[in-house]
Coordinates of C-alpha atoms in Angstrom, one line a residue:
M1 CA 48.2 42.2 15.3
I2 CA 48.3 38.9 13.3
S3 CA 48.4 36.3 14.5
S4 CA 51.5 34.0 13.5
L5 CA 49.0 30.7 15.0
A6 CA 47.1 28.6 12.7
Y7 CA 45.3 24.9 12.7
A8 CA 46.0 22.3 9.8
I9 CA 44.0 18.9 10.0
I10 CA 46.0 15.9 9.8
L11 CA 45.2 12.7 8.4
M12 CA 46.8 10.1 11.0
G13 CA 46.2 5.9 10.7
C14 CA 45.8 4.0 13.9
S15 CA 45.1 0.8 15.5
D16 CA 42.8 -0.7 16.2
D17 CA 42.2 1.0 19.5
M18 CA 44.4 4.3 18.9
T19 CA 47.1 3.6 21.0
L20 CA 49.4 4.2 17.8
C21 CA 49.1 6.7 15.1
K22 CA 50.9 7.6 12.7
E23 CA 50.8 11.4 11.0
M24 CA 50.1 10.8 7.2
V25 CA 49.1 13.6 5.4
R26 CA 47.9 17.8 6.5
H27 CA 45.2 19.4 4.3
E28 CA 46.4 22.1 2.4
R29 CA 43.8 24.7 3.5
V30 CA 45.0 26.4 6.8
F31 CA 42.4 27.6 9.4
A32 CA 43.2 30.7 12.2
T33 CA 40.9 29.3 14.4
L34 CA 40.9 25.6 15.9
Q35 CA 36.5 25.6 15.1
E36 CA 37.0 26.2 11.5
C37 CA 39.3 23.5 11.6
E38 CA 36.8 21.3 13.8
R39 CA 34.3 22.5 11.8
T40 CA 36.2 20.6 8.2
E41 CA 37.3 17.3 9.8
A42 CA 34.4 15.2 9.1
M43 CA 34.6 16.6 5.6
V44 CA 38.9 15.4 5.0
L45 CA 36.9 11.7 6.7
Q46 CA 36.1 11.4 4.1
S47 CA 37.6 12.4 1.2
E48 CA 39.4 9.9 -1.5
V49 CA 42.8 9.9 0.3
A50 CA 41.2 9.0 4.0
R51 CA 39.9 6.3 2.3
E52 CA 43.1 5.4 0.5
I53 CA 44.7 5.4 4.3
D54 CA 45.7 1.5 5.2
Y55 CA 45.5 1.2 8.7
P56 CA 42.9 -0.6 10.7
V57 CA 41.4 3.3 11.9
V58 CA 41.7 6.6 10.3
A59 CA 41.4 10.1 13.0
T60 CA 42.1 13.4 12.4
K61 CA 43.2 16.1 14.4
C62 CA 43.7 19.7 14.5
A63 CA 47.1 20.4 15.2
A64 CA 48.7 24.0 16.2
G65 CA 51.7 25.5 14.5
A66 CA 52.9 28.2 12.8
K67 CA 51.4 29.6 9.9
K68 CA 55.0 28.2 8.1
F69 CA 54.3 24.9 9.9
A70 CA 51.4 24.3 9.1
R71 CA 51.8 24.5 5.8
K72 CA 55.0 22.3 5.5
G73 CA 54.6 18.9 3.1
A74 CA 50.5 19.7 2.8
T75 CA 49.3 17.8 -0.1
D76 CA 45.4 18.4 -1.2
I77 CA 43.0 15.9 0.3
D78 CA 39.8 17.3 -0.3
G79 CA 37.7 15.4 -2.7

């Protein structure tokens, strides 16, 4: 059985105390497992796009959803 569940890394801009966060961009790659997604988070935080986010704190999260959801609005943030 092929799973339609996928994970995507979401970059968020957050307040200093991280009580308020806003989704900024989703990584273009879709991951089959949460573990694969989590192994890539550190690289995404070092990306040019992450460095350009104008918030006190930049954070990532791996979000689960349907493959179509994970790809929606994808932007290339590698690099």
